[in-house]
PDB file of C-alpha atoms in Angstrom:
ATOM      1  CA  UNK W 298      58.595 335.108 127.427  1.00  0.00           C
ATOM      2  CA  UNK W 299      57.445 338.645 126.872  1.00  0.00           C
ATOM      3  CA  UNK W 300      58.481 341.524 129.090  1.00  0.00           C
ATOM      4  CA  UNK W 301      57.472 345.142 129.374  1.00  0.00           C
ATOM      5  CA  UNK W 302      60.434 347.335 130.181  1.00  0.00           C
ATOM      6  CA  UNK W 303      59.167 350.482 131.875  1.00  0.00           C
ATOM      7  CA  UNK W 304      61.347 353.571 131.691  1.00  0.00           C
ATOM      8  CA  UNK W 305      60.728 355.685 134.777  1.00  0.00           C
ATOM      9  CA  UNK W 306      60.009 359.399 134.436  1.00  0.00           C
ATOM     10  CA  UNK W 307      62.448 362.028 135.653  1.00  0.00           C
ATOM     11  CA  UNK W 308      62.260 365.746 136.388  1.00  0.00           C
ATOM     12  CA  UNK W 309      63.623 366.335 132.896  1.00  0.00           C
ATOM     13  CA  UNK W 310      61.160 364.066 131.078  1.00  0.00           C
ATOM     14  CA  UNK W 311      58.263 365.555 133.034  1.00  0.00           C
ATOM     15  CA  UNK W 312      59.471 369.052 132.066  1.00  0.00           C
ATOM     16  CA  UNK W 313      59.357 368.008 128.407  1.00  0.00           C
ATOM     17  CA  UNK W 314      63.143 368.137 127.963  1.00  0.00           C
ATOM     18  CA  UNK W 315      63.948 366.162 124.837  1.00  0.00           C
ATOM     19  CA  UNK W 316      66.863 363.698 124.770  1.00  0.00           C
ATOM     20  CA  UNK W 317      70.152 364.805 123.259  1.00  0.00           C
ATOM     21  CA  UNK W 318      71.130 363.843 119.723  1.00  0.00           C
ATOM     22  CA  UNK W 319      73.813 361.632 121.246  1.00  0.00           C
ATOM     23  CA  UNK W 320      71.285 359.720 123.364  1.00  0.00           C
ATOM     24  CA  UNK W 321      68.856 359.379 120.450  1.00  0.00           C
ATOM     25  CA  UNK W 322      71.683 358.019 118.277  1.00  0.00           C
ATOM     26  CA  UNK W 323      72.773 355.532 120.958  1.00  0.00           C
ATOM     27  CA  UNK W 324      69.159 354.498 121.594  1.00  0.00           C
ATOM     28  CA  UNK W 325      68.596 353.981 117.864  1.00  0.00           C
ATOM     29  CA  UNK W 326      71.656 351.733 117.692  1.00  0.00           C
ATOM     30  CA  UNK W 327      70.517 349.768 120.759  1.00  0.00           C
ATOM     31  CA  UNK W 328      66.982 349.369 119.361  1.00  0.00           C
ATOM     32  CA  UNK W 329      68.411 348.236 116.013  1.00  0.00           C
ATOM     33  CA  UNK W 330      70.465 345.541 117.776  1.00  0.00           C
ATOM     34  CA  UNK W 331      67.361 344.290 119.586  1.00  0.00           C
ATOM     35  CA  UNK W 332      65.285 344.253 116.385  1.00  0.00           C
ATOM     36  CA  UNK W 333      67.996 342.347 114.488  1.00  0.00           C
ATOM     37  CA  UNK W 334      68.155 339.808 117.348  1.00  0.00           C
ATOM     38  CA  UNK W 335      64.362 339.373 117.228  1.00  0.00           C
ATOM     39  CA  UNK W 336      63.969 340.722 120.780  1.00  0.00           C
ATOM     40  CA  UNK W 337      62.206 344.079 120.370  1.00  0.00           C
ATOM     41  CA  UNK W 338      58.507 344.061 119.536  1.00  0.00           C
ATOM     42  CA  UNK W 339      57.747 347.713 120.337  1.00  0.00           C
ATOM     43  CA  UNK W 340      59.287 350.697 122.054  1.00  0.00           C
ATOM     44  CA  UNK W 341      58.182 354.276 122.495  1.00  0.00           C
ATOM     45  CA  UNK W 342      58.710 357.372 124.578  1.00  0.00           C
ATOM     46  CA  UNK W 343      55.750 359.084 126.201  1.00  0.00           C
ATOM     47  CA  UNK W 344      54.776 362.728 126.457  1.00  0.00           C
ATOM     48  CA  UNK W 345      54.934 364.183 129.987  1.00  0.00           C
ATOM     49  CA  UNK W 346      51.978 363.781 132.334  1.00  0.00           C
ATOM     50  CA  UNK W 347      51.044 367.428 131.746  1.00  0.00           C
ATOM     51  CA  UNK W 348      49.280 366.187 128.607  1.00  0.00           C
ATOM     52  CA  UNK W 349      47.951 362.989 130.191  1.00  0.00           C
ATOM     53  CA  UNK W 350      44.909 361.960 132.183  1.00  0.00           C
ATOM     54  CA  UNK W 351      44.101 359.358 134.798  1.00  0.00           C
ATOM     55  CA  UNK W 352      40.784 357.566 134.967  1.00  0.00           C
ATOM     56  CA  UNK W 353      39.784 356.202 138.371  1.00  0.00           C
ATOM     57  CA  UNK W 354      37.031 353.611 138.818  1.00  0.00           C
ATOM     58  CA  UNK W 355      35.006 353.201 141.991  1.00  0.00           C
ATOM     59  CA  UNK W 356      31.508 351.950 142.729  1.00  0.00           C
ATOM     60  CA  UNK W 357      30.662 351.498 139.062  1.00  0.00           C
ATOM     61  CA  UNK W 358      31.623 355.112 138.297  1.00  0.00           C
ATOM     62  CA  UNK W 359      34.680 356.659 136.690  1.00  0.00           C
ATOM     63  CA  UNK W 360      36.341 360.001 137.270  1.00  0.00           C
ATOM     64  CA  UNK W 361      38.980 361.754 135.176  1.00  0.00           C
ATOM     65  CA  UNK W 362      41.946 363.733 136.512  1.00  0.00           C
ATOM     66  CA  UNK W 363      44.080 365.750 134.114  1.00  0.00           C
ATOM     67  CA  UNK W 364      47.849 366.006 134.511  1.00  0.00           C
ATOM     68  CA  UNK W 365      50.412 367.051 135.360  1.00  0.00           C
ATOM     69  CA  UNK W 366      50.892 364.564 138.177  1.00  0.00           C
ATOM     70  CA  UNK W 367      53.386 364.716 141.017  1.00  0.00           C
ATOM     71  CA  UNK W 368      56.729 363.121 140.186  1.00  0.00           C
ATOM     72  CA  UNK W 369      56.667 359.739 141.914  1.00  0.00           C
ATOM     73  CA  UNK W 370      58.255 356.358 141.250  1.00  0.00           C
ATOM     74  CA  UNK W 371      55.153 355.211 139.379  1.00  0.00           C
ATOM     75  CA  UNK W 372      55.360 357.692 136.492  1.00  0.00           C
ATOM     76  CA  UNK W 373      56.403 356.240 133.146  1.00  0.00           C
ATOM     77  CA  UNK W 374      58.395 358.087 130.479  1.00  0.00           C
ATOM     78  CA  UNK W 375      58.603 355.277 127.928  1.00  0.00           C
ATOM     79  CA  UNK W 376      58.595 351.537 127.370  1.00  0.00           C
ATOM     80  CA  UNK W 377      59.798 348.591 125.359  1.00  0.00           C
ATOM     81  CA  UNK W 378      57.965 345.354 124.724  1.00  0.00           C
ATOM     82  CA  UNK W 379      60.569 342.629 124.285  1.00  0.00           C
ATOM     83  CA  UNK W 380      60.555 338.861 123.873  1.00  0.00           C
ATOM     84  CA  UNK W 381      63.368 336.788 125.336  1.00  0.00           C
ATOM     85  CA  UNK W 382      63.867 333.220 126.527  1.00  0.00           C
ATOM     86  CA  UNK W 383      64.152 334.267 130.183  1.00  0.00           C
ATOM     87  CA  UNK W 384      64.184 337.122 132.660  1.00  0.00           C
ATOM     88  CA  UNK W 385      67.955 336.826 132.803  1.00  0.00           C
ATOM     89  CA  UNK W 386      68.180 337.386 129.044  1.00  0.00           C
ATOM     90  CA  UNK W 387      65.882 340.432 129.357  1.00  0.00           C
ATOM     91  CA  UNK W 388      68.126 341.784 132.123  1.00  0.00           C
ATOM     92  CA  UNK W 389      71.162 341.166 129.922  1.00  0.00           C
ATOM     93  CA  UNK W 390      69.685 343.282 127.144  1.00  0.00           C
ATOM     94  CA  UNK W 391      68.502 346.064 129.409  1.00  0.00           C
ATOM     95  CA  UNK W 392      71.805 346.427 131.244  1.00  0.00           C
ATOM     96  CA  UNK W 393      73.165 347.508 127.847  1.00  0.00           C
ATOM     97  CA  UNK W 394      70.569 350.285 127.382  1.00  0.00           C
ATOM     98  CA  UNK W 395      72.341 353.616 126.854  1.00  0.00           C
ATOM     99  CA  UNK W 396      71.018 355.374 129.962  1.00  0.00           C
ATOM    100  CA  UNK W 397      72.940 357.442 132.472  1.00  0.00           C
ATOM    101  CA  UNK W 398      72.379 360.085 135.119  1.00  0.00           C
ATOM    102  CA  UNK W 399      70.284 358.058 137.543  1.00  0.00           C
ATOM    103  CA  UNK W 400      67.796 356.764 134.957  1.00  0.00           C
ATOM    104  CA  UNK W 401      65.769 353.783 136.159  1.00  0.00           C
ATOM    105  CA  UNK W 402      63.857 351.043 134.390  1.00  0.00           C
ATOM    106  CA  UNK W 403      61.594 348.259 135.587  1.00  0.00           C
ATOM    107  CA  UNK W 404      61.227 344.885 133.847  1.00  0.00           C
ATOM    108  CA  UNK W 405      57.885 343.101 134.211  1.00  0.00           C
ATOM    109  CA  UNK W 406      56.790 339.845 132.602  1.00  0.00           C
ATOM    110  CA  UNK W 407      53.675 340.054 130.443  1.00  0.00           C
ATOM    111  CA  UNK W 408      51.028 337.433 131.160  1.00  0.00           C
ATOM    112  CA  UNK W 409      50.474 334.777 128.514  1.00  0.00           C
ATOM    113  CA  UNK W 410      47.300 332.725 128.072  1.00  0.00           C
ATOM    114  CA  UNK W 411      48.978 329.741 129.756  1.00  0.00           C
ATOM    115  CA  UNK W 412      49.457 331.756 132.962  1.00  0.00           C
ATOM    116  CA  UNK W 413      45.691 331.803 133.541  1.00  0.00           C
ATOM    117  CA  UNK W 414      45.288 328.022 133.512  1.00  0.00           C
ATOM    118  CA  UNK W 415      41.714 326.728 133.586  1.00  0.00           C
ATOM    119  CA  UNK W 416      40.351 330.189 134.416  1.00  0.00           C
ATOM    120  CA  UNK W 417      40.787 331.111 130.757  1.00  0.00           C
ATOM    121  CA  UNK W 418      38.087 328.866 129.314  1.00  0.00           C
ATOM    122  CA  UNK W 419      38.501 327.630 125.707  1.00  0.00           C
ATOM    123  CA  UNK W 420      36.103 330.239 124.282  1.00  0.00           C
ATOM    124  CA  UNK W 421      38.002 333.037 126.073  1.00  0.00           C
ATOM    125  CA  UNK W 422      41.309 331.636 124.813  1.00  0.00           C
ATOM    126  CA  UNK W 423      39.942 331.566 121.246  1.00  0.00           C
ATOM    127  CA  UNK W 424      38.697 335.144 121.625  1.00  0.00           C
ATOM    128  CA  UNK W 425      42.122 336.259 122.870  1.00  0.00           C
ATOM    129  CA  UNK W 426      43.871 334.602 119.919  1.00  0.00           C
ATOM    130  CA  UNK W 427      41.382 336.085 117.444  1.00  0.00           C
ATOM    131  CA  UNK W 428      41.774 339.596 118.865  1.00  0.00           C
ATOM    132  CA  UNK W 429      45.586 339.380 118.804  1.00  0.00           C
ATOM    133  CA  UNK W 430      45.496 338.256 115.170  1.00  0.00           C
ATOM    134  CA  UNK W 431      43.105 341.104 114.240  1.00  0.00           C
ATOM    135  CA  UNK W 432      45.253 343.682 116.046  1.00  0.00           C
ATOM    136  CA  UNK W 433      48.401 342.415 114.311  1.00  0.00           C
ATOM    137  CA  UNK W 434      46.778 342.899 110.894  1.00  0.00           C
ATOM    138  CA  UNK W 435      45.854 346.551 111.498  1.00  0.00           C
TER     139      UNK W 435
END
């Protein structure tokens, strides 16, 4: 099972405050443990919303809003993409993440082709597999 672990933004991350050397060292150690265990597929921090944009779609049109955005629970400061056998295993890993000071994460399962059942017709399934293989090569 694949999971996206969403690291919620904070006042500090939105202000562009960089993590301490101690946190970066601890995070590097934690990430190394996950890579060695075959759990971590990707993980990155994000720039604050002051350098981001939102695109909204309505009635066949799109509109762009430039950041910064108000600090709400839906802002993301970083993420991991992990693969574990279960949600409980994902929780086990993430409870070991070296966060403190009120940091919050959210763990969400990533859809797999099987989750779509018959809706994902064979030609769409083949396209999905082909695109994943192409993306992995680049």
